[in-house]
Amino acid sequence: MMSSPLAWVRRLTRALEATLLPPVCGGCGRRGEWLCPSCTAALRPLTDARCRCGRPGTRGRVCSVCAEWPDALGPIRAAFVFEGPLRSSIHRFKYRGEYARGRYLGSLLAEAAATALDGVALDLVLPIPLHPRRQRERGFNQAQILAEAVAARLGVPLGQDLLRIVDTRSQVGLDYAGRRANMQGAFRSGPGVRGASVLLIDDVVTTGATMEAAGLALLEAGARHVRGLALARGA
Ligand SMILES: [Zn+2]
Ligand SMILES: [Zn+2]
C-alpha cells in the first residue's frame, strides 16, 4: 500500500522542522541540544557480562538460546539501556520522523561501536532492513541512518545486500520463541556478503530474534562472520 499524500506532507513538515528549528533535548525538551548534559549523564551504558546473544546473567559464553547458534554468529551487543532520555529520543526519531535526531543518535552509537569493536576486523556494516512497505510508510529506515554513522566512524563500507522479504507482524507482546517463529525466513541476503565479516546495526534489540534471523540469512549467503550492535536494549 502506498503511503497517503497526508503522510507524505507530514513527513515533509517534520523534515523541514528538523532543518529549521533548533534541536530540543530528547529527554526533557530543553532547547539547544539533542540531549542536554543532565539527560546525557542519565544514559546507562550496557557494559555488564553478557552471553553471545546478549542475554544478561549468564556466566558462560552461551545460554540455551545461543548454544544452538553457529559459531560465526555473535556477539549481539547494545550500547545503552533502553530507558529514560534515550528511549524518548529513539521514539522521537522513529515515530516523529526526526531525521536530524537520528544522525545525533548515530554519532552516539558510532562512538560506542568504535570502543567496543576496537581491533575487530570488519568488511561491511549493514542495517537491519525494514520491509519495503513499512519503509514507504515511515519514509526512512531508522537502522540505515544509524548504520551510516557507524560505517563512516569505523571506516568500513556500508553494505546493501540484505532484504526483508516478509512483512512480519508486530513483535510487541511476543516472547523470544514467538519472535523467532515470526522472524523465520524474514530476511534474504546475496553474493555481496560472501566471505565478509559483517556488523549488523539496529536501533533497539529486545530478545535478539531479529538480529538472529538476519544473521542466519547472511551466513546462509556466505558471510564469514556476523556480529550485531544496537543502540539500546531493554535489559
Ligand atoms: Zn534533557
Ligand atoms: Zn545467549
PDB file of N, CA, C and O in Angstrom, residues 25 28 40 45 62 80-81 83 96 110 117 125 129 135 138 158 164 193 207-208 211 214 217 226 228 234:
ATOM      1  N   CYS A  25      16.160  18.807  23.475  1.00  0.00           N
ATOM      2  CA  CYS A  25      16.616  17.600  24.184  1.00  0.00           C
ATOM      3  C   CYS A  25      15.553  16.508  24.091  1.00  0.00           C
ATOM      4  O   CYS A  25      14.385  16.740  24.400  1.00  0.00           O
ATOM      5  N   CYS A  28      14.272  15.813  28.045  1.00  0.00           N
ATOM      6  CA  CYS A  28      13.489  16.749  28.860  1.00  0.00           C
ATOM      7  C   CYS A  28      12.875  17.885  28.057  1.00  0.00           C
ATOM      8  O   CYS A  28      12.134  18.693  28.589  1.00  0.00           O
ATOM      9  N   THR A  40      22.198  13.461  29.175  1.00  0.00           N
ATOM     10  CA  THR A  40      23.341  12.669  28.709  1.00  0.00           C
ATOM     11  C   THR A  40      23.933  11.875  29.872  1.00  0.00           C
ATOM     12  O   THR A  40      24.287  10.701  29.727  1.00  0.00           O
ATOM     13  N   PRO A  45      25.322   3.021  29.942  1.00  0.00           N
ATOM     14  CA  PRO A  45      25.973   2.080  29.024  1.00  0.00           C
ATOM     15  C   PRO A  45      25.778   0.646  29.496  1.00  0.00           C
ATOM     16  O   PRO A  45      25.752   0.372  30.697  1.00  0.00           O
ATOM     17  N   VAL A  62      27.646 -18.817  26.531  1.00  0.00           N
ATOM     18  CA  VAL A  62      26.401 -19.120  25.831  1.00  0.00           C
ATOM     19  C   VAL A  62      25.282 -19.440  26.804  1.00  0.00           C
ATOM     20  O   VAL A  62      25.517 -19.896  27.925  1.00  0.00           O
ATOM     21  N   PHE A  80      23.502   0.928  25.016  1.00  0.00           N
ATOM     22  CA  PHE A  80      22.881   1.534  26.204  1.00  0.00           C
ATOM     23  C   PHE A  80      21.613   0.785  26.598  1.00  0.00           C
ATOM     24  O   PHE A  80      21.017   0.084  25.790  1.00  0.00           O
ATOM     25  N   VAL A  81      21.203   1.029  27.852  1.00  0.00           N
ATOM     26  CA  VAL A  81      19.921   0.507  28.315  1.00  0.00           C
ATOM     27  C   VAL A  81      18.803   1.344  27.683  1.00  0.00           C
ATOM     28  O   VAL A  81      18.891   2.571  27.615  1.00  0.00           O
ATOM     29  N   GLU A  83      15.949   3.086  28.050  1.00  0.00           N
ATOM     30  CA  GLU A  83      15.161   3.701  29.116  1.00  0.00           C
ATOM     31  C   GLU A  83      15.337   5.212  29.063  1.00  0.00           C
ATOM     32  O   GLU A  83      16.239   5.714  28.390  1.00  0.00           O
ATOM     33  N   ARG A  96       8.326  10.170  15.072  1.00  0.00           N
ATOM     34  CA  ARG A  96       8.027  11.555  14.711  1.00  0.00           C
ATOM     35  C   ARG A  96       8.920  12.008  13.557  1.00  0.00           C
ATOM     36  O   ARG A  96       8.911  13.170  13.175  1.00  0.00           O
ATOM     37  N   ALA A 110      28.015   5.301  17.022  1.00  0.00           N
ATOM     38  CA  ALA A 110      29.305   5.181  16.333  1.00  0.00           C
ATOM     39  C   ALA A 110      30.461   5.230  17.333  1.00  0.00           C
ATOM     40  O   ALA A 110      31.427   4.465  17.217  1.00  0.00           O
ATOM     41  N   LEU A 117      34.438  -2.279  19.302  1.00  0.00           N
ATOM     42  CA  LEU A 117      34.949  -3.115  18.213  1.00  0.00           C
ATOM     43  C   LEU A 117      36.396  -2.818  17.874  1.00  0.00           C
ATOM     44  O   LEU A 117      36.885  -3.210  16.818  1.00  0.00           O
ATOM     45  N   VAL A 125      29.308  -2.951   7.149  1.00  0.00           N
ATOM     46  CA  VAL A 125      28.293  -2.583   8.131  1.00  0.00           C
ATOM     47  C   VAL A 125      26.959  -2.632   7.405  1.00  0.00           C
ATOM     48  O   VAL A 125      26.830  -2.095   6.299  1.00  0.00           O
ATOM     49  N   PRO A 129      17.180  -4.270   7.679  1.00  0.00           N
ATOM     50  CA  PRO A 129      16.249  -3.577   6.779  1.00  0.00           C
ATOM     51  C   PRO A 129      14.811  -3.643   7.273  1.00  0.00           C
ATOM     52  O   PRO A 129      14.434  -4.556   8.010  1.00  0.00           O
ATOM     53  N   GLN A 135       8.863   0.644   5.093  1.00  0.00           N
ATOM     54  CA  GLN A 135       9.761   1.776   4.844  1.00  0.00           C
ATOM     55  C   GLN A 135       9.043   2.901   4.088  1.00  0.00           C
ATOM     56  O   GLN A 135       9.282   4.074   4.353  1.00  0.00           O
ATOM     57  N   ARG A 138       6.979   4.776   6.684  1.00  0.00           N
ATOM     58  CA  ARG A 138       7.758   5.601   7.607  1.00  0.00           C
ATOM     59  C   ARG A 138       8.570   6.655   6.873  1.00  0.00           C
ATOM     60  O   ARG A 138       8.883   7.690   7.421  1.00  0.00           O
ATOM     61  N   LEU A 158      29.400   0.523   3.844  1.00  0.00           N
ATOM     62  CA  LEU A 158      28.021   0.207   4.186  1.00  0.00           C
ATOM     63  C   LEU A 158      27.493  -0.775   3.140  1.00  0.00           C
ATOM     64  O   LEU A 158      27.515  -0.470   1.948  1.00  0.00           O
ATOM     65  N   ARG A 164      14.479  -7.529   3.524  1.00  0.00           N
ATOM     66  CA  ARG A 164      13.411  -8.091   4.347  1.00  0.00           C
ATOM     67  C   ARG A 164      12.313  -8.512   3.393  1.00  0.00           C
ATOM     68  O   ARG A 164      11.689  -7.669   2.757  1.00  0.00           O
ATOM     69  N   VAL A 193      27.734 -10.324   0.281  1.00  0.00           N
ATOM     70  CA  VAL A 193      28.253 -10.540   1.634  1.00  0.00           C
ATOM     71  C   VAL A 193      29.200 -11.746   1.697  1.00  0.00           C
ATOM     72  O   VAL A 193      29.719 -12.070   2.768  1.00  0.00           O
ATOM     73  N   THR A 207      14.691  -9.216  22.155  1.00  0.00           N
ATOM     74  CA  THR A 207      15.119 -10.575  22.512  1.00  0.00           C
ATOM     75  C   THR A 207      16.306 -11.018  21.660  1.00  0.00           C
ATOM     76  O   THR A 207      16.910 -12.043  21.930  1.00  0.00           O
ATOM     77  N   GLY A 208      16.583 -10.296  20.591  1.00  0.00           N
ATOM     78  CA  GLY A 208      17.659 -10.683  19.682  1.00  0.00           C
ATOM     79  C   GLY A 208      17.176 -11.546  18.529  1.00  0.00           C
ATOM     80  O   GLY A 208      17.971 -11.938  17.665  1.00  0.00           O
ATOM     81  N   MET A 211      17.900  -9.910  15.039  1.00  0.00           N
ATOM     82  CA  MET A 211      19.328  -9.998  14.709  1.00  0.00           C
ATOM     83  C   MET A 211      19.690 -11.438  14.329  1.00  0.00           C
ATOM     84  O   MET A 211      20.463 -11.665  13.399  1.00  0.00           O
ATOM     85  N   ALA A 214      18.344 -12.248  10.791  1.00  0.00           N
ATOM     86  CA  ALA A 214      19.125 -11.541   9.771  1.00  0.00           C
ATOM     87  C   ALA A 214      20.526 -12.137   9.680  1.00  0.00           C
ATOM     88  O   ALA A 214      21.073 -12.333   8.590  1.00  0.00           O
ATOM     89  N   ALA A 217      20.537 -15.383   7.801  1.00  0.00           N
ATOM     90  CA  ALA A 217      20.390 -15.163   6.356  1.00  0.00           C
ATOM     91  C   ALA A 217      21.723 -14.749   5.740  1.00  0.00           C
ATOM     92  O   ALA A 217      22.077 -15.174   4.636  1.00  0.00           O
ATOM     93  N   VAL A 226      29.152 -12.826  11.538  1.00  0.00           N
ATOM     94  CA  VAL A 226      28.160 -11.765  11.723  1.00  0.00           C
ATOM     95  C   VAL A 226      28.070 -11.382  13.198  1.00  0.00           C
ATOM     96  O   VAL A 226      27.813 -12.227  14.053  1.00  0.00           O
ATOM     97  N   GLY A 228      26.383  -8.259  15.892  1.00  0.00           N
ATOM     98  CA  GLY A 228      25.270  -7.312  15.914  1.00  0.00           C
ATOM     99  C   GLY A 228      25.504  -6.239  16.949  1.00  0.00           C
ATOM    100  O   GLY A 228      26.069  -6.506  18.015  1.00  0.00           O
ATOM    101  N   GLY A 234      16.456  -3.466  26.025  1.00  0.00           N
ATOM    102  CA  GLY A 234      15.560  -3.346  27.174  1.00  0.00           C
ATOM    103  C   GLY A 234      16.239  -3.664  28.485  1.00  0.00           C
ATOM    104  O   GLY A 234      16.092  -2.945  29.462  1.00  0.00           O
TER     105      GLY A 234
END
